[in-house]
PDB file of C-alpha atoms in Angstrom:
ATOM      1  CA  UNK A  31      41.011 -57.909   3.402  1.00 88.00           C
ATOM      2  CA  UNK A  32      43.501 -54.792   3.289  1.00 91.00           C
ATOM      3  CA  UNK A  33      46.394 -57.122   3.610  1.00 92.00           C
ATOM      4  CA  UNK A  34      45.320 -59.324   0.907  1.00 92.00           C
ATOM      5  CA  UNK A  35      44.341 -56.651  -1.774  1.00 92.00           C
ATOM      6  CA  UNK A  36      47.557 -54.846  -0.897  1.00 93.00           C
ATOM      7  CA  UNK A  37      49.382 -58.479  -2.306  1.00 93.00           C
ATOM      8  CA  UNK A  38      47.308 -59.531  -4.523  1.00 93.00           C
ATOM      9  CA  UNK A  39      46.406 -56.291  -6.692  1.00 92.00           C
ATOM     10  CA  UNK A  40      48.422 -54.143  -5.084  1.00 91.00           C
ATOM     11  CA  UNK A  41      51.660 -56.350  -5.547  1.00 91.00           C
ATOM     12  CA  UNK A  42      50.733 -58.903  -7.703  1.00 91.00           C
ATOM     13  CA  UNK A  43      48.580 -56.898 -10.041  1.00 90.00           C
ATOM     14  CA  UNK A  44      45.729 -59.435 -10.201  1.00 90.00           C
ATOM     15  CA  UNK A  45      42.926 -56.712 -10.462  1.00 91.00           C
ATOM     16  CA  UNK A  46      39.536 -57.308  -9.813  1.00 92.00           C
ATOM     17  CA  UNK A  47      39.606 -61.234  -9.816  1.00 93.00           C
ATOM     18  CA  UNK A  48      42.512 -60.813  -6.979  1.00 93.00           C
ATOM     19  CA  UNK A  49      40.068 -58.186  -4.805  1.00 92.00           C
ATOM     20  CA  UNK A  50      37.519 -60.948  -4.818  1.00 94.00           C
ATOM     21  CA  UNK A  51      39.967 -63.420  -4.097  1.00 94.00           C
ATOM     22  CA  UNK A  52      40.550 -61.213  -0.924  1.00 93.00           C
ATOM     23  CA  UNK A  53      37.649 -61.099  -0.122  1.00 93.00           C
ATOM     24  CA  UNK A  54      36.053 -64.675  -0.402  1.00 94.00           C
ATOM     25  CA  UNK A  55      39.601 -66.032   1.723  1.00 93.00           C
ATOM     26  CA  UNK A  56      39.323 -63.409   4.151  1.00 91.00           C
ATOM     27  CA  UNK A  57      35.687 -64.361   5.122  1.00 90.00           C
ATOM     28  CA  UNK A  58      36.674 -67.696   4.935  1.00 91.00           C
ATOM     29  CA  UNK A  59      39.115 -67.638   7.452  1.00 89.00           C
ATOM     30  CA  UNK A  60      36.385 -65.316  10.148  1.00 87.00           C
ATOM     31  CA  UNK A  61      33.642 -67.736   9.929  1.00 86.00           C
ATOM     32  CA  UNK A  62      35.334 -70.902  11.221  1.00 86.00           C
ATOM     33  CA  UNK A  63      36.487 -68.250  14.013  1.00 85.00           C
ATOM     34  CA  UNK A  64      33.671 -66.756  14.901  1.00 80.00           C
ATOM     35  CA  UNK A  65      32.009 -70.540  14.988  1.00 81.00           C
ATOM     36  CA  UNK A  66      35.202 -71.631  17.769  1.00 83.00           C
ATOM     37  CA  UNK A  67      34.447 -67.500  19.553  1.00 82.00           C
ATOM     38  CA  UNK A  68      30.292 -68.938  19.844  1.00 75.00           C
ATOM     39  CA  UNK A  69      31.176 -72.169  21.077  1.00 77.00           C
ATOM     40  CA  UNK A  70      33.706 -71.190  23.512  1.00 78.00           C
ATOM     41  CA  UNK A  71      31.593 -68.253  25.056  1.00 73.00           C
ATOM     42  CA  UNK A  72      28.661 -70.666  25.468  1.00 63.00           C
ATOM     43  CA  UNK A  73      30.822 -73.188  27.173  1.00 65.00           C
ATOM     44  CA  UNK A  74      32.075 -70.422  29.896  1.00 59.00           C
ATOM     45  CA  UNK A  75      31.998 -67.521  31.124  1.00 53.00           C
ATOM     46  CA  UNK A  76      34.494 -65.248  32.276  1.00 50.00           C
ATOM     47  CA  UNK A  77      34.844 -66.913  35.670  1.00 52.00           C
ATOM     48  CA  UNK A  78      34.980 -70.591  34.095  1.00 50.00           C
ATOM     49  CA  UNK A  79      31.405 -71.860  35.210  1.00 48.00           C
ATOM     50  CA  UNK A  80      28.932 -73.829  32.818  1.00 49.00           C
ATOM     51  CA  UNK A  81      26.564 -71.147  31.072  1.00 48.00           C
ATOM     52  CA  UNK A  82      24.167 -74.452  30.582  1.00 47.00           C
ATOM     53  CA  UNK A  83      21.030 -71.774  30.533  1.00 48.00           C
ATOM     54  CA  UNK A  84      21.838 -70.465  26.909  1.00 50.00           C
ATOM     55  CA  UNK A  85      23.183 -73.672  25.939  1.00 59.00           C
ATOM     56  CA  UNK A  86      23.397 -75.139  22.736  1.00 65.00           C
ATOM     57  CA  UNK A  87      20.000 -75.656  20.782  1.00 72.00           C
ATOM     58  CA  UNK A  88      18.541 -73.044  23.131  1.00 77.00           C
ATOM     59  CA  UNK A  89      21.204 -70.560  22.302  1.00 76.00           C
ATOM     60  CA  UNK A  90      20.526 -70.750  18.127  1.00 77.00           C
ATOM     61  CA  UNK A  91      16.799 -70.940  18.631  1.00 81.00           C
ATOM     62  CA  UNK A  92      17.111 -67.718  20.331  1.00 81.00           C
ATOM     63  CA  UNK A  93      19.522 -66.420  18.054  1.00 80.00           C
ATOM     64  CA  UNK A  94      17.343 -67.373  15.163  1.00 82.00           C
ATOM     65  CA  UNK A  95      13.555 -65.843  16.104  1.00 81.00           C
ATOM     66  CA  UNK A  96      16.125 -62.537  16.840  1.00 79.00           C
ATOM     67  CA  UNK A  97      17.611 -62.490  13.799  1.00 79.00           C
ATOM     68  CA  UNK A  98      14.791 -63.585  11.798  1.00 81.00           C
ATOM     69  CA  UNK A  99      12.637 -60.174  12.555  1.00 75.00           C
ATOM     70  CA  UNK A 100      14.886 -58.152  11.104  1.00 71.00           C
ATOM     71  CA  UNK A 101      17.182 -60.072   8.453  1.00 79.00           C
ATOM     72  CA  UNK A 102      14.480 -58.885   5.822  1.00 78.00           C
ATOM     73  CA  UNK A 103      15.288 -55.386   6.260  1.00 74.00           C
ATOM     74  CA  UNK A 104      18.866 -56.161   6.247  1.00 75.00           C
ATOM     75  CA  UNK A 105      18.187 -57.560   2.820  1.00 80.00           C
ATOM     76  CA  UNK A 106      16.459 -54.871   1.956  1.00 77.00           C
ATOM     77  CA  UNK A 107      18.700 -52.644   3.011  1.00 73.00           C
ATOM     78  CA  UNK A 108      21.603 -54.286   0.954  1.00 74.00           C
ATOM     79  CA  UNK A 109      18.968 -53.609  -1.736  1.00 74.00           C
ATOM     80  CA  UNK A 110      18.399 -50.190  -1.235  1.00 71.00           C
ATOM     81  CA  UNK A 111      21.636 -49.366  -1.361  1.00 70.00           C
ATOM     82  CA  UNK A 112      22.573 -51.565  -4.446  1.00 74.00           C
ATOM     83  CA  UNK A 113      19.598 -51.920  -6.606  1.00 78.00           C
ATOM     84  CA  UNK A 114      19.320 -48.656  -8.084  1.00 77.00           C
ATOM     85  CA  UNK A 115      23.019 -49.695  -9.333  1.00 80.00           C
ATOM     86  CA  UNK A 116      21.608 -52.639 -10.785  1.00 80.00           C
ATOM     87  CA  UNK A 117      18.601 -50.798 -12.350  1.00 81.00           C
ATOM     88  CA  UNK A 118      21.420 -47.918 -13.810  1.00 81.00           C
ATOM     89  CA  UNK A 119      22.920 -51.083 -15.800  1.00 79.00           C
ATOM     90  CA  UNK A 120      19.255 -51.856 -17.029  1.00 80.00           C
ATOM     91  CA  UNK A 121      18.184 -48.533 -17.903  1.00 80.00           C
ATOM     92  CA  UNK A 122      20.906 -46.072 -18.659  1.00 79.00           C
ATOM     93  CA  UNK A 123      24.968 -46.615 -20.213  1.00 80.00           C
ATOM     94  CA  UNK A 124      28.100 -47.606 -18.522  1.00 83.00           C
ATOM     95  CA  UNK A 125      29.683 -44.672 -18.495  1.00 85.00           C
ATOM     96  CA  UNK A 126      26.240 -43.388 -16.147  1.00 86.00           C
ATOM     97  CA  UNK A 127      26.916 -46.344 -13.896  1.00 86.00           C
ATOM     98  CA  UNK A 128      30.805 -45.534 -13.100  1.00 87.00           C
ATOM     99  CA  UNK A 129      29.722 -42.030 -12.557  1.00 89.00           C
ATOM    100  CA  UNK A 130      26.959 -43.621 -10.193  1.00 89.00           C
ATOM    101  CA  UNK A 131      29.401 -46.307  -8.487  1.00 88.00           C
ATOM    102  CA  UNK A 132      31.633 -43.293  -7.424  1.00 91.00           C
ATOM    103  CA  UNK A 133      29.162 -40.886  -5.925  1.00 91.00           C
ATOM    104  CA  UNK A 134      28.003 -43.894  -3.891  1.00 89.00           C
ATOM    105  CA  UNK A 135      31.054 -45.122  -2.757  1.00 88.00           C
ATOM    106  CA  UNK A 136      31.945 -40.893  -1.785  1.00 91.00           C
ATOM    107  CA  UNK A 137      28.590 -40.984  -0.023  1.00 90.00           C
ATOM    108  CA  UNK A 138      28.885 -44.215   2.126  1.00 87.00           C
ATOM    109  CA  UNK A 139      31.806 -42.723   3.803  1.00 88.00           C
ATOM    110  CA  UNK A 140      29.132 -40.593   5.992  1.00 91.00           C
ATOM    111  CA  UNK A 141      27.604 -44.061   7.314  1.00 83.00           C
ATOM    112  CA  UNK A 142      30.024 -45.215  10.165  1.00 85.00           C
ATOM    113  CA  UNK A 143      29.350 -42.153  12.025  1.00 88.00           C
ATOM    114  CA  UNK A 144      25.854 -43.403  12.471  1.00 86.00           C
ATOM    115  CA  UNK A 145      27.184 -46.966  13.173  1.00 84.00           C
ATOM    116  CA  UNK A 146      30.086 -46.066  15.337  1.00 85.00           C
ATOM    117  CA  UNK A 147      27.005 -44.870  17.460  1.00 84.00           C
ATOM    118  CA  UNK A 148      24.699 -47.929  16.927  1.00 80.00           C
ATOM    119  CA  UNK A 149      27.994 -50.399  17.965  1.00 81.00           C
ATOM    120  CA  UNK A 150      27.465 -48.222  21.342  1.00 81.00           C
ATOM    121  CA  UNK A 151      23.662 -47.591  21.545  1.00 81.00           C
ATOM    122  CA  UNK A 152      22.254 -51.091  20.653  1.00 80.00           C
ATOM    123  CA  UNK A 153      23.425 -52.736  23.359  1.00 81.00           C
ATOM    124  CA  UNK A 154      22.730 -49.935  26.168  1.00 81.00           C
ATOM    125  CA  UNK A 155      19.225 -50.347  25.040  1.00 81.00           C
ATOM    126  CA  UNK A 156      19.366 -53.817  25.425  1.00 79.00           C
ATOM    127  CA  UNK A 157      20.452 -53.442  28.819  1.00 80.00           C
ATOM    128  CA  UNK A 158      19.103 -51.109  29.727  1.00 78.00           C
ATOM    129  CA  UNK A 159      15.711 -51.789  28.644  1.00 74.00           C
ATOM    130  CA  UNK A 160      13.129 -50.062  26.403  1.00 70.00           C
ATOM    131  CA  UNK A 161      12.576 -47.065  28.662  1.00 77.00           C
ATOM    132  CA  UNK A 162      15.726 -45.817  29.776  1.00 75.00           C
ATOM    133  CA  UNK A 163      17.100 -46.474  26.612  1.00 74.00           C
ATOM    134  CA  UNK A 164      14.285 -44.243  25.036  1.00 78.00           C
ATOM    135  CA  UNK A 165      15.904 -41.604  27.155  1.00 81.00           C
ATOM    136  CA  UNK A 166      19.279 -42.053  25.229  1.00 80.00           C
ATOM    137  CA  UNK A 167      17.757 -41.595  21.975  1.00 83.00           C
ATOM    138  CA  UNK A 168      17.836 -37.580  21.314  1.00 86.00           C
ATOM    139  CA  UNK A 169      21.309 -37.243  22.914  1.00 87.00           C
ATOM    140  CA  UNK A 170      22.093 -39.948  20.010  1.00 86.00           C
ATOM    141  CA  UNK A 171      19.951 -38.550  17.465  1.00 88.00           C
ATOM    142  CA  UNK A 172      21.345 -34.931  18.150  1.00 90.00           C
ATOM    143  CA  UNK A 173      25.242 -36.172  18.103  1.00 89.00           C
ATOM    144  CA  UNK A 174      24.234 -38.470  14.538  1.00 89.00           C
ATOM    145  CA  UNK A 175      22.708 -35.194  12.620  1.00 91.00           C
ATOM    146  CA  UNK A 176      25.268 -32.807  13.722  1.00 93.00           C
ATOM    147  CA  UNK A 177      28.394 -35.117  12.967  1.00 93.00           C
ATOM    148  CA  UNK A 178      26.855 -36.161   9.628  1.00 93.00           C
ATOM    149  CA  UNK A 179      25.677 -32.797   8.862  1.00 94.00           C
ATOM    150  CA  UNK A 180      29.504 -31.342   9.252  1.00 95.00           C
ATOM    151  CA  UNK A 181      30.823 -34.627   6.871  1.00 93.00           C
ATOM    152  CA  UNK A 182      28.287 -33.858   4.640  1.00 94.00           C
ATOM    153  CA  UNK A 183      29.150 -30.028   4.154  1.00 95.00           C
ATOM    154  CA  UNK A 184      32.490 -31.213   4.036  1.00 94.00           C
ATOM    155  CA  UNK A 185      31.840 -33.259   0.863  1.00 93.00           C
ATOM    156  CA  UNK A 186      30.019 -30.673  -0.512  1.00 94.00           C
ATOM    157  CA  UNK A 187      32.847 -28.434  -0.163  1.00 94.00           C
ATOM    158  CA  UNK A 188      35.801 -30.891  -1.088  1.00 93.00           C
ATOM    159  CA  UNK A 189      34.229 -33.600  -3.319  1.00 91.00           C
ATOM    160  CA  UNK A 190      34.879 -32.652  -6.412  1.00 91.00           C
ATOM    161  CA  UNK A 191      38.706 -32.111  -5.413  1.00 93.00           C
ATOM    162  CA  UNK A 192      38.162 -35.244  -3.897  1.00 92.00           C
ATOM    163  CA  UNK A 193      36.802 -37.203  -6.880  1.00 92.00           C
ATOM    164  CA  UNK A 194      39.464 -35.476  -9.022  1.00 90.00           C
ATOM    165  CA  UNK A 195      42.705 -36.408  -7.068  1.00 91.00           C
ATOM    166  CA  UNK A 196      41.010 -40.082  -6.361  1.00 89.00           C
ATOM    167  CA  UNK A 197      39.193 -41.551  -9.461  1.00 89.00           C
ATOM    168  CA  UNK A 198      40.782 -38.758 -11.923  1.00 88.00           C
ATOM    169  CA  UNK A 199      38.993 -35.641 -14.176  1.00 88.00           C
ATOM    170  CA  UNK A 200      37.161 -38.287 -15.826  1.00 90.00           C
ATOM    171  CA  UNK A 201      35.324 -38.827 -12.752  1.00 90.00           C
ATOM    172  CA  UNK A 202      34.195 -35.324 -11.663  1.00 92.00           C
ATOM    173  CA  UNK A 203      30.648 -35.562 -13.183  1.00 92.00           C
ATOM    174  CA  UNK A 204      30.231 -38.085 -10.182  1.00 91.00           C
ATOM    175  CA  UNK A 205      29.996 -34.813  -7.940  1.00 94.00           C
ATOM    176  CA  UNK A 206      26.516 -33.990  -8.891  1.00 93.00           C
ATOM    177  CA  UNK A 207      24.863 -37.057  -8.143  1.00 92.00           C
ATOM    178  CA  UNK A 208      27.178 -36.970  -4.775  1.00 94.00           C
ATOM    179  CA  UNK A 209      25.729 -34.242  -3.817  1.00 94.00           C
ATOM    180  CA  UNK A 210      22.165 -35.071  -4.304  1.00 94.00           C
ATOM    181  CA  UNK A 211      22.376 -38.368  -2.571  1.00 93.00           C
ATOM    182  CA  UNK A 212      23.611 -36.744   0.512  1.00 94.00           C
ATOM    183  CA  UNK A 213      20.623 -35.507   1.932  1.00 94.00           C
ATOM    184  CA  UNK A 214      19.202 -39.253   1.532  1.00 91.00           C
ATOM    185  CA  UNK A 215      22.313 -40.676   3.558  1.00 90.00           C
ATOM    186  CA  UNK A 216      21.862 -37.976   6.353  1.00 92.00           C
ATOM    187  CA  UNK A 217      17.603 -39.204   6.429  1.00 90.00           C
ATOM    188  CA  UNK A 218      19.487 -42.478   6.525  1.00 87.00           C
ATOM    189  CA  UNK A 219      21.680 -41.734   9.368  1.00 88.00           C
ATOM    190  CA  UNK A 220      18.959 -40.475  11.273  1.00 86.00           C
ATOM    191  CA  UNK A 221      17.064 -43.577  10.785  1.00 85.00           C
ATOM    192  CA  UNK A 222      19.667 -45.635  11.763  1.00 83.00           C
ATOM    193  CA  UNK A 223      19.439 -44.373  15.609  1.00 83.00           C
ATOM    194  CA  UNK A 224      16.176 -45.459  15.788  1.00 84.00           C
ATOM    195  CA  UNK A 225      17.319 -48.919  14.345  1.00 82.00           C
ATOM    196  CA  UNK A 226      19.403 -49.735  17.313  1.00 80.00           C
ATOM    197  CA  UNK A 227      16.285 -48.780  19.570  1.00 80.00           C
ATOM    198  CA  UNK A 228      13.913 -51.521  17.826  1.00 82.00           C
ATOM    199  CA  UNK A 229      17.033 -53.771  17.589  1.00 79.00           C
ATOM    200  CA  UNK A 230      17.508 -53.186  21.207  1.00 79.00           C
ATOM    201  CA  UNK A 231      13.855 -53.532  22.633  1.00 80.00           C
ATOM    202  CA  UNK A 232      13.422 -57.137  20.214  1.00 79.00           C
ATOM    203  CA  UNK A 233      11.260 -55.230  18.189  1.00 80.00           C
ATOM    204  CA  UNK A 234      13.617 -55.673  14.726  1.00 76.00           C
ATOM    205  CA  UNK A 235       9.765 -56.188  12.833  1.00 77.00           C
ATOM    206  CA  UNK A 236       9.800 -52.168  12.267  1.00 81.00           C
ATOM    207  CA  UNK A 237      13.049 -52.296  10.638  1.00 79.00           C
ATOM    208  CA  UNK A 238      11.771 -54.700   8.079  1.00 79.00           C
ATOM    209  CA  UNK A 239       8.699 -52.817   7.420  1.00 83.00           C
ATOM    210  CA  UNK A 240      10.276 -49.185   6.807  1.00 82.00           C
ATOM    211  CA  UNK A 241      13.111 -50.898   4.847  1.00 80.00           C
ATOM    212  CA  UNK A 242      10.103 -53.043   2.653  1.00 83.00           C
ATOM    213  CA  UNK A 243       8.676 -49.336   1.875  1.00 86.00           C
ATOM    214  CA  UNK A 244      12.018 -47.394   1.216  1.00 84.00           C
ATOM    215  CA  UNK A 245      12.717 -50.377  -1.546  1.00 84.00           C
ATOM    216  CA  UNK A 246       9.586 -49.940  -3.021  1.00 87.00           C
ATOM    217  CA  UNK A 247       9.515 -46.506  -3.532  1.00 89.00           C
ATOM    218  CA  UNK A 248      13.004 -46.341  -4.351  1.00 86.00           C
ATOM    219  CA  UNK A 249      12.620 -49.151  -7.352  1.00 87.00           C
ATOM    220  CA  UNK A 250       9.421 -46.968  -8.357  1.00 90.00           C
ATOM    221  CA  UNK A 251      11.370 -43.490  -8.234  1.00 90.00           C
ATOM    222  CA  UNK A 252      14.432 -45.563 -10.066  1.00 88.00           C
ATOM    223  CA  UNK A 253      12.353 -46.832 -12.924  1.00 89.00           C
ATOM    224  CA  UNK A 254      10.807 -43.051 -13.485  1.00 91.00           C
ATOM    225  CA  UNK A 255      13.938 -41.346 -12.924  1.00 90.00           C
ATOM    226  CA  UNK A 256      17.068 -43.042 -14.006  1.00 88.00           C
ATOM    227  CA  UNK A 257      16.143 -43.322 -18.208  1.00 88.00           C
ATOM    228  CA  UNK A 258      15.713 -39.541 -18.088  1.00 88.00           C
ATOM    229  CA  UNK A 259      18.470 -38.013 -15.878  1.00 89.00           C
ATOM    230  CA  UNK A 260      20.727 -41.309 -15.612  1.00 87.00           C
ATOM    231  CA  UNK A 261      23.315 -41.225 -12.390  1.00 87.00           C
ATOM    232  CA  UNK A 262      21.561 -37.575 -11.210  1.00 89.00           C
ATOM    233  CA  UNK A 263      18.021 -39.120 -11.598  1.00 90.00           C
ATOM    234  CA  UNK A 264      19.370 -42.455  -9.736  1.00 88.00           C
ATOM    235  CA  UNK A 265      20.661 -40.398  -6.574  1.00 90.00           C
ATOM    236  CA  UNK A 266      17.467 -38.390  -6.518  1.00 92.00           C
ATOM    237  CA  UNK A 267      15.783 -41.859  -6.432  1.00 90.00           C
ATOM    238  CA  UNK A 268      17.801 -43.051  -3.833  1.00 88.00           C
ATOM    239  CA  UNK A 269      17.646 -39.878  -1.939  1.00 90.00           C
ATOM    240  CA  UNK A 270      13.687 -39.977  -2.041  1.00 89.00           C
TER     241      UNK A 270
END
């Protein structure tokens, strides 16, 4: 994708229809090889021998009642974190909505600390099983608060010089709303610890049901909020 923007709009100048040309041709090109990666791996193993016992229709049934139990709080999730965007266009002006888009995209940057330590957690747990992983989960939780903690307080501190050298002086009103969401994406940070736990012990159900309540409440706390305080009232929304 960073290759592809950097020709497209960073060469070529083809602005936001080239960025989603990047991104639709770069996805295209993963999925066929991810497909050949699954194939392969269920074919062999690292030694060469037939892995027959996870093979073929038994593999994607598997696959499937896993991924089933928690796709709906993926959804949701991808809701969570976009929706109250959508609702901004519904309910308040475009100019609220940039200001919105920014602080959001400032805010996000906290999130791969949290899923640097999932990519390492999840499948520990799995291994591991439910109780020894239980075992790992304050170490985790302890190194996810502290790390996002000292990002946050960084963005508090440097944000708005951020903002201003990034997006431009036009942008700076984005800070407020920044800094308001932040306690929300720490809470979500936190959360996401426990995540790889459930995803780990094939109990991805709890996922789904926390994410089904944070939606709800958010859209409620959105529709309240965001026609009286616009971008500020959507990131206390969001943070809530």
């Amino acid at each position: 994708i960073l290759l592809l923007v950097v020709v497209l709009v960073g060469i070529q100048g083809r602005g936001l229809p080239g960025a989603l040309a990047a991104f639709i041709t770069a996805q295209a090109v993963v999925i066929p090889l991810g497909i050949w990666w699954i194939a392969r791996c269920d074919s062999e193993d690292k030694g060469g021998a037939p892995r027959g016992s996870l093979g073929g229709i038994a593999l994607v049934r598997r696959c499937l009642a896993y991924g089933l139990k928690g796709h709906p709080a993926g959804l949701l999730a991808t809701f969570n974190q976009r929706f109250d965007i959508f609702l901004m266009g519904a309910l308040s002006d475009a100019s609220q909505v940039g200001l919105y888009v920014i602080a959001v995209a400032m805010a996000e940057t906290i999130w791969h600390i949290p899923m640097s330590i999932h990519l390492n957690l999840f499948p520990r747990v799995s291994a591991e099983g439910g109780d020894a992983g239980a075992e790992r989960l304050p170490r985790a939780f302890r190194m996810t608060v502290m790390l996002c903690t000292l990002l946050a307080l960084l963005l508090v501190l440097a944000g708005r010089l951020a903002i201003g050298l990034l997006f431009g002086e036009q942008f700076l009103p984005s800070f407020i709303p920044l800094v308001i969401l932040l306690p929300g994406v720490l809470a979500m940070a936190a959360a996401n610890v426990f995540e790889s736990y459930f995803a780990g012990v094939n109990k991805r159900q709890f996922q789904s049901y926390s994410a089904g309540c944070a939606f709800g409440l958010g859209v409620a706390m959105g529709l309240w909020l965001i026609p009286r305080y616009g971008a500020a009232g959507a990131a206390a929304a969001s943070t809530v």
